Amino acid sequence: MENNWFQVVNSLSSLLELKLFHCNLNNFLIGTSIRYLNLSSLVTLYLDENNFTSHLPNGFFNLTKDITSLDLALNNIYGEIPSRSIIDRIGQLPNFEYLDISANMFGGLIPSTLGNLSSLYYLSIGSNNFSGKISNLHFSKLFSLDELDLSNSNFVIQFDLDWVPPFQLYQLSLRNTNQDTNKFSSLTESIACQLFLSNNSIAEDITNLSLNCTELYLHHNNFTGGLPNISPMSYRVDFSYNSFSGSIPHSLKNLSELHYINLWSNRLSGEVLGHLSDWRQLEIMNLGENEFSATIPINLSQKLEVVILRANQLEGTIPTQLFNLPYLFHLDLAQNKLSGSIPECVYNLTHMVTFHAEELRTIDLSANSLSGKVPLELFRLVQVQTLNLSHNNFVGTIPKTIGGMKNMESLDLSNNKFFGEIPHGMSLLTFLSYLNLSYNNFDGKIPVGTQLQSFNASSYIGNLKLCGSPLNNCSTEEENPKNAENEDDESLKESLYLGMGVGFAVGFWGICGSLFLIRKWRHAYFRFIYGVGNRLYVTLKVIMYVEDPILLWKSLI
């Protein structure tokens, strides 16, 4: 099919729709043969996600006069659009509705005739090599335009500041276009659903901008000032990697449909977490790398799956409610000012006990001021893959139950006050690729096993009484098995002699004590001893006579 698909479809003269996406097609027929193709009835042509590595042949878009939908996305078609026929030809089709030529290698200018497509509702021309500029003239008659994707483009977007679009977009994608919002602010405020402005290095204050869409992706820019006004119907918000500052506006408290929020790496401050109690549908929450203060609230969404509050200034204790979120599989509270102990309760973290292949199950409480013993419940979360309790003041021993955490890939208990021996069960953690037990008070010998010996000495340093490979600092007795065996033999002999002595004493006093206390037993005992003595005397005499016949003869005379 990949070599003769043109000829195959040519025999289908009444074909209305041709959809050959992701079929590994790799060629167009170049030359005069394309003139003989008969696709006059074709309305829809989808050839996306193939492997065309050629120019687009001339006359390709003269195949039919009634085509309304064309998708050539995600191919390797290169060069300028042949004779500009793709846009010029389509520009003469008033019923044309859908055009996607994104993610190819088309070059050249974009003709203004594109603006004549009054029925066009979907336009995606990004991720190509087009040059020049695109202005409001290209959109002057696009009354039906619903979705616009200009992402990953090098051309200049130049809209008049007072231009009022003749359409209202449902989705706008301007990712990685190196533009600023002033050039298309008239577009952004009217979008109803999705707005993609990520990866643009935009350095503007958009505090007064009102965004009415339900999904906002403004990450990886340099936005300044406060957060913009957001629609109460928003359910996905990503403002990460910017320079937003100030507190969370009260308007965000009304985001009753919010499922996802990412404010990672900004300069936001204040007691933001009070809003969390109102976000009852929240599933993913990333507020890390900011300057938020106060305590972690008690009332959280029971649907939370990811909680990241890392690198803030949060104080107080960890609420028990956090460990009763059934869907939680990623908890990161590291680098705060949290104190107290880890709550001792019946952990209801179902997703950290049952298997879920698509999720990386993580608990990170490092770099706080937490103290006390670590509850056994934490080590019963057998599906946890990453556990980091480092740089706190935890005490106690590592429980043997840690051997049941078979999926553990990274374990960091360093810089605490743990003590005791390392459990032998840890050598069974076969997926463990990172281990740090340094700077504690562990003692004894590191359990022998290929897993624990595969780490270098830095994983164990700072434990003065810990020895064994890879530290190799055990005492002479432990390093010489013969001495250890001799010591074991001597200990065994001492134990044997001690046992015999104790047994004799118990037996002696058990019998003699009875003789002294019971008269009948005492008389019977003496009669028994007297009888034994007589029998011994007779026996000895017989032996003497046997050995000396003369003595026997004399006794008989």
Short mmCIF file of C-alpha atoms in Angstrom, two decimals, residues 52-537:
data_model
loop_
_atom_site.label_atom_id
_atom_site.label_comp_id
_atom_site.label_asym_id
_atom_site.label_seq_id
_atom_site.Cartn_x
_atom_site.Cartn_y
_atom_site.Cartn_z
CA PHE A 52 6.57 11.86 3.36
CA THR A 53 10.10 13.05 2.72
CA SER A 54 9.62 15.02 -0.47
CA HIS A 55 8.20 18.16 -2.00
CA LEU A 56 4.47 18.37 -2.41
CA PRO A 57 3.80 17.76 -6.14
CA ASN A 58 2.34 20.53 -8.28
CA GLY A 59 -1.33 20.09 -9.03
CA PHE A 60 -1.91 18.04 -5.89
CA PHE A 61 -4.63 20.41 -4.69
CA ASN A 62 -6.33 20.60 -8.06
CA LEU A 63 -7.64 17.08 -7.49
CA THR A 64 -11.08 18.25 -6.43
CA LYS A 65 -13.06 21.46 -6.20
CA ASP A 66 -15.18 20.35 -3.25
CA ILE A 67 -12.57 19.50 -0.63
CA THR A 68 -13.38 20.97 2.80
CA SER A 69 -10.90 19.24 5.17
CA LEU A 70 -7.17 18.70 4.70
CA ASP A 71 -4.70 17.29 7.23
CA LEU A 72 -1.02 16.85 6.35
CA ALA A 73 0.33 17.32 9.88
CA LEU A 74 3.33 15.50 11.32
CA ASN A 75 5.06 14.58 8.11
CA ASN A 76 8.41 15.59 6.63
CA ILE A 77 7.13 17.54 3.65
CA TYR A 78 9.58 20.32 2.85
CA GLY A 79 10.17 23.24 0.53
CA GLU A 80 7.84 26.10 -0.37
CA ILE A 81 4.23 25.25 -1.01
CA PRO A 82 4.20 24.40 -4.73
CA SER A 83 3.27 27.39 -6.84
CA ARG A 84 1.58 28.70 -3.68
CA SER A 85 -1.29 26.53 -4.85
CA ILE A 86 -2.08 25.06 -1.43
CA ILE A 87 -3.21 28.36 0.10
CA ASP A 88 -4.19 30.13 -3.11
CA ARG A 89 -6.27 27.19 -4.24
CA ILE A 90 -7.85 26.70 -0.82
CA GLY A 91 -8.44 30.43 -0.57
CA GLN A 92 -10.85 30.09 -3.45
CA LEU A 93 -12.92 27.46 -1.66
CA PRO A 94 -15.56 29.27 0.42
CA ASN A 95 -16.68 26.00 2.04
CA PHE A 96 -13.25 24.98 3.28
CA GLU A 97 -13.44 24.25 7.03
CA TYR A 98 -10.36 22.42 8.33
CA LEU A 99 -6.66 22.95 7.52
CA ASP A 100 -3.75 21.37 9.39
CA ILE A 101 -0.30 21.45 7.79
CA SER A 102 1.61 21.75 11.07
CA ALA A 103 4.83 19.95 11.98
CA ASN A 104 6.32 19.83 8.50
CA MET A 105 9.11 21.80 6.86
CA PHE A 106 7.10 24.19 4.71
CA GLY A 107 8.72 27.55 4.08
CA GLY A 108 8.00 30.88 2.39
CA LEU A 109 5.40 33.53 3.14
CA ILE A 110 1.80 33.00 4.22
CA PRO A 111 -0.50 34.61 1.62
CA SER A 112 -3.22 36.97 2.79
CA THR A 113 -5.77 34.99 0.74
CA LEU A 114 -5.95 32.76 3.79
CA GLY A 115 -8.26 35.39 5.24
CA ASN A 116 -10.95 34.61 2.65
CA LEU A 117 -11.92 31.28 4.23
CA SER A 118 -15.10 32.42 5.88
CA SER A 119 -16.12 28.83 6.75
CA LEU A 120 -12.77 27.82 8.27
CA TYR A 121 -13.09 26.76 11.93
CA TYR A 122 -9.72 25.02 12.46
CA LEU A 123 -6.34 26.38 11.37
CA SER A 124 -2.96 24.91 12.35
CA ILE A 125 0.14 26.02 10.46
CA GLY A 126 2.76 26.04 13.23
CA SER A 127 6.00 24.05 13.51
CA ASN A 128 7.12 24.92 9.99
CA ASN A 129 9.66 27.27 8.45
CA PHE A 130 7.32 30.05 7.33
CA SER A 131 8.80 33.52 7.38
CA GLY A 132 7.54 37.10 7.20
CA LYS A 133 4.66 38.21 9.33
CA ILE A 134 1.07 37.31 10.02
CA SER A 135 -1.37 40.10 10.86
CA ASN A 136 -5.04 40.74 11.37
CA LEU A 137 -5.37 40.92 7.57
CA HIS A 138 -4.88 37.15 7.46
CA PHE A 139 -7.95 36.76 9.71
CA SER A 140 -10.19 39.51 8.41
CA LYS A 141 -12.97 37.21 7.13
CA LEU A 142 -12.48 34.13 9.29
CA PHE A 143 -15.88 34.54 10.95
CA SER A 144 -16.12 30.85 11.89
CA LEU A 145 -12.60 30.36 13.30
CA ASP A 146 -12.76 28.31 16.46
CA GLU A 147 -9.24 26.87 16.99
CA LEU A 148 -5.95 28.51 16.01
CA ASP A 149 -2.49 26.97 16.41
CA LEU A 150 0.57 29.02 15.45
CA SER A 151 2.99 27.28 17.85
CA ASN A 152 6.72 26.88 17.19
CA SER A 153 6.78 29.57 14.51
CA ASN A 154 9.43 32.05 13.42
CA PHE A 155 7.16 34.50 11.65
CA VAL A 156 6.17 37.73 13.38
CA ILE A 157 2.67 38.01 14.81
CA GLN A 158 1.51 41.58 14.33
CA PHE A 159 -2.03 42.47 15.34
CA ASP A 160 -3.27 46.03 15.70
CA LEU A 161 -3.88 46.87 19.36
CA ASP A 162 -7.39 48.15 18.59
CA TRP A 163 -8.26 45.21 16.34
CA VAL A 164 -11.45 43.39 17.26
CA PRO A 165 -11.41 39.80 15.96
CA PRO A 166 -14.46 38.75 13.89
CA PHE A 167 -14.50 35.42 15.76
CA GLN A 168 -14.34 34.05 19.29
CA LEU A 169 -11.76 31.33 19.75
CA TYR A 170 -12.34 28.16 21.65
CA GLN A 171 -8.61 27.37 21.67
CA LEU A 172 -5.46 29.40 20.98
CA SER A 173 -1.96 27.93 20.93
CA LEU A 174 1.03 30.26 20.69
CA ARG A 175 3.67 28.10 22.35
CA ASN A 176 7.29 28.92 21.61
CA THR A 177 6.69 31.85 19.29
CA ASN A 178 8.77 34.45 21.16
CA GLN A 179 5.91 36.91 21.17
CA ASP A 180 4.48 39.24 23.81
CA THR A 181 0.87 39.45 24.92
CA ASN A 182 0.35 43.02 23.80
CA LYS A 183 0.31 41.79 20.21
CA PHE A 184 -2.60 39.46 20.75
CA SER A 185 -4.30 40.56 23.98
CA SER A 186 -7.49 41.07 21.98
CA LEU A 187 -7.44 37.35 21.28
CA THR A 188 -6.54 36.00 24.71
CA GLU A 189 -9.33 37.59 26.74
CA SER A 190 -12.08 36.13 24.57
CA ILE A 191 -10.90 32.50 24.53
CA ALA A 192 -13.44 30.13 26.00
CA CYS A 193 -11.49 26.93 26.56
CA GLN A 194 -7.72 26.51 26.11
CA LEU A 195 -4.95 29.10 26.06
CA PHE A 196 -1.35 27.99 25.40
CA LEU A 197 1.25 30.76 25.83
CA SER A 198 4.07 28.65 27.27
CA ASN A 199 7.78 28.93 26.42
CA ASN A 200 7.73 32.49 25.12
CA SER A 201 9.94 34.42 27.58
CA ILE A 202 7.19 37.00 27.90
CA ALA A 203 8.18 39.63 30.49
CA GLU A 204 4.99 41.57 31.19
CA ASP A 205 2.74 42.46 34.08
CA ILE A 206 -0.65 40.84 33.38
CA THR A 207 -2.21 41.52 36.77
CA ASN A 208 -5.19 43.27 35.17
CA LEU A 209 -5.68 40.73 32.41
CA SER A 210 -8.92 38.71 32.60
CA LEU A 211 -8.68 35.15 31.30
CA ASN A 212 -12.01 33.42 30.83
CA CYS A 213 -10.82 30.04 29.54
CA THR A 214 -11.06 26.79 31.45
CA GLU A 215 -7.46 25.69 30.74
CA LEU A 216 -4.53 28.08 31.13
CA TYR A 217 -0.94 27.20 30.22
CA LEU A 218 1.34 30.21 30.75
CA HIS A 219 4.37 28.35 32.10
CA HIS A 220 8.02 29.06 31.23
CA ASN A 221 7.75 32.78 30.67
CA ASN A 222 8.80 35.77 32.73
CA PHE A 223 5.42 37.22 33.71
CA THR A 224 5.64 39.71 36.55
CA GLY A 225 3.22 41.33 38.95
CA GLY A 226 0.27 39.53 40.49
CA LEU A 227 -1.67 36.64 39.07
CA PRO A 228 -4.27 37.57 36.43
CA ASN A 229 -8.00 37.27 36.96
CA ILE A 230 -9.20 33.74 36.30
CA SER A 231 -12.60 32.39 35.40
CA PRO A 232 -14.34 30.49 38.24
CA MET A 233 -14.86 27.68 35.71
CA SER A 234 -11.12 27.07 35.23
CA TYR A 235 -10.07 23.52 36.00
CA ARG A 236 -6.43 23.43 34.77
CA VAL A 237 -4.03 26.26 35.62
CA ASP A 238 -0.27 26.19 34.96
CA PHE A 239 1.62 29.39 35.78
CA SER A 240 4.89 27.66 36.71
CA TYR A 241 8.37 29.03 35.97
CA ASN A 242 7.49 32.72 35.95
CA SER A 243 8.11 35.72 38.20
CA PHE A 244 4.63 36.24 39.60
CA SER A 245 4.66 37.85 43.04
CA GLY A 246 2.29 38.84 45.82
CA SER A 247 -0.42 36.73 47.36
CA ILE A 248 -3.05 34.55 45.74
CA PRO A 249 -6.06 36.77 44.90
CA HIS A 250 -9.31 36.01 46.67
CA SER A 251 -10.96 35.39 43.32
CA LEU A 252 -9.15 32.05 43.16
CA LYS A 253 -11.11 30.91 46.17
CA ASN A 254 -14.10 30.48 43.87
CA LEU A 255 -12.41 27.90 41.62
CA SER A 256 -14.85 25.17 42.53
CA GLU A 257 -14.01 23.14 39.40
CA LEU A 258 -10.23 23.30 39.78
CA HIS A 259 -8.57 19.91 39.19
CA TYR A 260 -4.98 20.95 38.49
CA ILE A 261 -2.89 23.90 39.66
CA ASN A 262 0.85 24.43 39.14
CA LEU A 263 2.50 27.56 40.54
CA TRP A 264 6.00 26.06 40.84
CA SER A 265 8.97 28.42 40.84
CA ASN A 266 7.50 31.89 41.28
CA ARG A 267 7.76 34.55 43.99
CA LEU A 268 4.31 34.17 45.47
CA SER A 269 3.85 34.65 49.21
CA GLY A 270 1.25 34.91 51.95
CA GLU A 271 -1.08 32.39 53.54
CA VAL A 272 -2.23 30.89 50.29
CA LEU A 273 -3.09 27.52 51.69
CA GLY A 274 -6.31 28.79 53.19
CA HIS A 275 -7.77 28.54 49.70
CA LEU A 276 -7.15 24.81 49.56
CA SER A 277 -10.17 24.02 51.69
CA ASP A 278 -12.41 25.39 48.95
CA TRP A 279 -10.83 23.46 46.09
CA ARG A 280 -12.85 20.30 46.64
CA GLN A 281 -12.19 18.83 43.16
CA LEU A 282 -8.43 19.34 43.28
CA GLU A 283 -6.32 16.35 42.18
CA ILE A 284 -2.88 17.78 41.35
CA MET A 285 -1.40 20.60 43.47
CA ASN A 286 2.11 21.97 42.94
CA LEU A 287 2.86 25.14 44.89
CA GLY A 288 6.57 24.47 45.37
CA GLU A 289 9.48 26.91 45.07
CA ASN A 290 7.63 29.98 46.38
CA GLU A 291 7.50 31.91 49.65
CA PHE A 292 4.19 30.71 51.06
CA SER A 293 3.89 30.75 54.85
CA ALA A 294 1.51 29.61 57.62
CA THR A 295 0.50 26.00 58.25
CA ILE A 296 -0.83 23.19 56.10
CA PRO A 297 -4.63 23.22 56.33
CA ILE A 298 -6.57 20.29 57.71
CA ASN A 299 -9.44 20.25 55.23
CA LEU A 300 -8.07 19.10 51.89
CA SER A 301 -9.70 17.67 48.80
CA GLN A 302 -10.17 13.91 49.20
CA LYS A 303 -9.32 13.57 45.50
CA LEU A 304 -5.73 14.78 45.84
CA GLU A 305 -3.18 12.61 44.06
CA VAL A 306 -0.14 14.91 44.07
CA VAL A 307 0.77 17.37 46.83
CA ILE A 308 3.95 19.40 46.29
CA LEU A 309 4.63 22.19 48.81
CA ARG A 310 8.40 21.97 48.59
CA ALA A 311 10.76 24.91 49.26
CA ASN A 312 8.40 27.33 51.00
CA GLN A 313 8.26 28.69 54.55
CA LEU A 314 5.51 26.50 55.94
CA GLU A 315 5.51 25.94 59.70
CA GLY A 316 3.72 23.80 62.25
CA THR A 317 3.09 20.07 62.15
CA ILE A 318 2.07 17.70 59.39
CA PRO A 319 -1.70 17.20 59.65
CA THR A 320 -2.93 13.65 60.11
CA GLN A 321 -5.42 14.18 57.29
CA LEU A 322 -2.60 14.12 54.72
CA PHE A 323 -2.06 10.42 55.41
CA ASN A 324 -5.71 9.62 54.90
CA LEU A 325 -5.99 10.69 51.27
CA PRO A 326 -6.81 7.45 49.44
CA TYR A 327 -5.58 8.58 45.99
CA LEU A 328 -2.37 10.30 47.11
CA PHE A 329 0.78 8.84 45.52
CA HIS A 330 3.19 11.81 45.57
CA LEU A 331 3.81 13.83 48.75
CA ASP A 332 6.62 16.42 48.80
CA LEU A 333 6.92 18.71 51.86
CA ALA A 334 10.71 19.11 51.72
CA GLN A 335 12.65 22.27 52.53
CA ASN A 336 10.18 23.96 54.85
CA LYS A 337 10.10 24.74 58.56
CA LEU A 338 7.83 21.91 59.64
CA SER A 339 8.31 20.53 63.16
CA GLY A 340 6.94 17.84 65.44
CA SER A 341 6.70 14.17 64.53
CA ILE A 342 5.17 12.25 61.65
CA PRO A 343 1.55 11.50 62.62
CA GLU A 344 0.92 8.08 64.11
CA CYS A 345 -2.34 6.94 62.63
CA VAL A 346 -3.82 4.28 60.37
CA TYR A 347 -2.51 5.39 57.00
CA ASN A 348 -5.18 5.22 54.31
CA LEU A 349 -2.85 5.89 51.38
CA THR A 350 -4.34 3.19 49.17
CA HIS A 351 -2.33 4.19 46.08
CA MET A 352 0.91 3.64 48.01
CA VAL A 353 -0.09 0.12 49.00
CA THR A 354 -1.68 -1.21 45.81
CA PHE A 355 0.11 -1.42 42.48
CA HIS A 356 -0.26 1.40 39.92
CA ALA A 357 2.33 1.08 37.16
CA GLU A 358 1.90 4.57 35.71
CA GLU A 359 2.67 6.46 38.90
CA LEU A 360 5.95 7.22 40.68
CA ARG A 361 5.03 6.88 44.34
CA THR A 362 7.05 9.34 46.44
CA ILE A 363 7.28 10.62 50.01
CA ASP A 364 9.77 13.44 50.61
CA LEU A 365 9.86 15.12 54.05
CA SER A 366 13.54 16.11 53.92
CA ALA A 367 15.16 19.32 55.18
CA ASN A 368 12.66 20.21 57.90
CA SER A 369 12.84 20.14 61.70
CA LEU A 370 10.85 16.97 62.18
CA SER A 371 11.70 14.71 65.12
CA GLY A 372 10.67 11.59 67.05
CA LYS A 373 10.36 8.03 65.82
CA VAL A 374 9.13 7.23 62.34
CA PRO A 375 5.81 5.36 62.62
CA LEU A 376 5.80 1.73 61.51
CA GLU A 377 2.84 2.58 59.26
CA LEU A 378 5.18 4.52 56.97
CA PHE A 379 7.25 1.40 56.30
CA ARG A 380 4.13 -0.59 55.46
CA LEU A 381 3.49 1.47 52.35
CA VAL A 382 4.97 -1.31 50.26
CA GLN A 383 4.57 0.36 46.85
CA VAL A 384 6.56 3.50 47.70
CA GLN A 385 9.47 3.93 45.29
CA THR A 386 11.14 7.05 46.70
CA LEU A 387 11.44 7.79 50.43
CA ASN A 388 13.45 10.78 51.65
CA LEU A 389 13.54 11.63 55.37
CA SER A 390 17.01 13.21 55.36
CA HIS A 391 18.15 16.33 57.24
CA ASN A 392 15.73 16.08 60.16
CA ASN A 393 16.03 14.95 63.78
CA PHE A 394 14.44 11.50 63.58
CA VAL A 395 15.48 8.87 66.12
CA GLY A 396 14.95 5.14 66.55
CA THR A 397 15.85 2.09 64.50
CA ILE A 398 14.96 1.01 61.01
CA PRO A 399 12.17 -1.57 61.39
CA LYS A 400 12.52 -5.01 59.83
CA THR A 401 9.34 -4.35 57.84
CA ILE A 402 11.37 -2.18 55.46
CA GLY A 403 12.29 -5.42 53.71
CA GLY A 404 8.72 -5.59 52.44
CA MET A 405 9.08 -2.35 50.44
CA LYS A 406 10.15 -4.34 47.37
CA ASN A 407 9.63 -1.48 44.91
CA MET A 408 11.95 0.96 46.66
CA GLU A 409 14.28 2.66 44.19
CA SER A 410 15.61 5.56 46.27
CA LEU A 411 16.05 5.70 50.06
CA ASP A 412 17.61 8.63 51.92
CA LEU A 413 17.71 8.62 55.73
CA SER A 414 20.91 10.65 56.03
CA ASN A 415 21.64 13.38 58.59
CA ASN A 416 19.33 12.18 61.34
CA LYS A 417 19.80 10.39 64.66
CA PHE A 418 18.82 6.85 63.68
CA PHE A 419 20.68 4.11 65.56
CA GLY A 420 20.95 0.33 65.82
CA GLU A 421 21.83 -2.21 63.16
CA ILE A 422 20.83 -2.06 59.53
CA PRO A 423 18.12 -4.73 59.03
CA HIS A 424 19.13 -7.73 56.91
CA GLY A 425 15.87 -7.29 55.00
CA MET A 426 17.28 -4.20 53.28
CA SER A 427 19.51 -6.46 51.19
CA LEU A 428 16.31 -7.76 49.57
CA LEU A 429 15.42 -4.37 48.06
CA THR A 430 16.58 -5.39 44.60
CA PHE A 431 15.32 -2.27 42.79
CA LEU A 432 17.27 0.08 45.08
CA SER A 433 19.47 2.32 42.93
CA TYR A 434 20.14 5.13 45.43
CA LEU A 435 20.88 4.73 49.14
CA ASN A 436 22.09 7.26 51.70
CA LEU A 437 22.32 6.28 55.39
CA SER A 438 25.21 8.63 56.17
CA TYR A 439 25.61 10.72 59.33
CA ASN A 440 23.49 8.78 61.77
CA ASN A 441 24.37 6.50 64.70
CA PHE A 442 24.06 3.10 63.04
CA ASP A 443 26.30 0.35 64.41
CA GLY A 444 27.20 -3.25 63.73
CA LYS A 445 28.10 -4.78 60.41
CA ILE A 446 26.46 -3.85 57.12
CA PRO A 447 24.40 -6.88 56.04
CA VAL A 448 26.13 -8.92 53.36
CA GLY A 449 24.34 -8.98 50.03
CA THR A 450 24.98 -7.80 46.52
CA GLN A 451 22.50 -4.95 46.91
CA LEU A 452 23.97 -3.09 49.91
CA GLN A 453 27.57 -3.70 48.84
CA SER A 454 26.89 -2.16 45.41
CA PHE A 455 26.88 1.36 46.90
CA ASN A 456 30.07 3.24 47.67
CA ALA A 457 31.27 4.29 51.11
CA SER A 458 29.58 7.70 50.89
CA SER A 459 26.24 5.96 51.48
CA TYR A 460 27.38 4.92 54.98
CA ILE A 461 29.96 7.44 56.23
CA GLY A 462 29.37 9.36 59.45
CA ASN A 463 28.27 6.25 61.39
CA LEU A 464 31.28 5.71 63.68
CA LYS A 465 30.27 2.24 64.88
CA LEU A 466 29.22 0.90 61.50
CA CYS A 467 31.56 -1.46 59.68
CA GLY A 468 31.75 -3.92 56.83
CA SER A 469 32.01 -3.60 53.09
CA PRO A 470 32.17 -1.05 51.52
CA LEU A 471 33.50 0.70 54.66
CA ASN A 472 36.06 -2.04 55.49
CA ASN A 473 36.72 -0.76 58.98
CA CYS A 474 35.64 -3.74 61.09
CA SER A 475 37.72 -4.69 64.15
CA THR A 476 40.55 -7.30 63.95
CA GLU A 477 38.42 -10.02 65.48
CA GLU A 478 35.70 -9.48 62.90
CA GLU A 479 38.21 -9.43 60.06
CA ASN A 480 39.84 -12.77 61.19
CA PRO A 481 37.34 -15.60 60.93
CA LYS A 482 39.75 -18.10 62.67
CA ASN A 483 39.98 -15.96 65.77
CA ALA A 484 36.23 -15.62 65.71
CA GLU A 485 35.89 -19.41 65.41
CA ASN A 486 38.29 -20.01 68.34
CA GLU A 487 36.37 -17.52 70.42
CA ASP A 488 33.16 -19.27 69.46
CA ASP A 489 34.66 -22.68 70.46
CA GLU A 490 35.83 -21.36 73.84
CA SER A 491 32.44 -19.82 74.43
CA LEU A 492 30.82 -23.13 73.55
CA LYS A 493 33.06 -25.06 75.99
CA GLU A 494 32.41 -22.55 78.74
CA SER A 495 28.70 -22.88 78.15
CA LEU A 496 28.96 -26.70 78.17
CA TYR A 497 30.94 -26.82 81.43
CA LEU A 498 28.67 -24.29 83.01
CA GLY A 499 25.66 -26.34 82.00
CA MET A 500 27.20 -29.54 83.41
CA GLY A 501 28.01 -27.83 86.69
CA VAL A 502 24.55 -26.44 87.04
CA GLY A 503 23.08 -29.84 86.17
CA PHE A 504 25.19 -31.62 88.75
CA ALA A 505 24.30 -29.13 91.44
CA VAL A 506 20.62 -29.39 90.68
CA GLY A 507 20.78 -33.20 90.65
CA PHE A 508 22.85 -33.41 93.81
CA TRP A 509 20.65 -31.14 95.86
CA GLY A 510 17.55 -32.65 94.32
CA ILE A 511 18.54 -36.08 95.74
CA CYS A 512 20.46 -35.14 98.88
CA GLY A 513 17.88 -32.59 99.87
CA SER A 514 15.23 -35.29 99.71
CA LEU A 515 17.36 -37.68 101.83
CA PHE A 516 17.81 -35.12 104.55
CA LEU A 517 14.14 -34.28 104.64
CA ILE A 518 12.51 -37.77 104.31
CA ARG A 519 13.52 -40.46 106.90
CA LYS A 520 12.38 -43.58 104.95
CA TRP A 521 14.29 -42.41 101.88
CA ARG A 522 17.35 -41.81 104.04
CA HIS A 523 17.30 -45.38 105.57
CA ALA A 524 16.70 -46.95 102.17
CA TYR A 525 19.58 -44.93 100.75
CA PHE A 526 22.03 -46.14 103.44
CA ARG A 527 20.93 -49.80 102.99
CA PHE A 528 21.49 -49.38 99.26
CA ILE A 529 24.98 -47.93 99.78
CA TYR A 530 25.89 -50.77 102.26
CA GLY A 531 24.77 -53.43 99.75
CA VAL A 532 26.70 -51.82 96.96
CA GLY A 533 29.84 -51.78 99.14
CA ASN A 534 29.61 -55.52 99.93
CA ARG A 535 29.14 -56.40 96.28
CA LEU A 536 32.13 -54.27 95.28
CA TYR A 537 34.31 -56.03 97.93
#
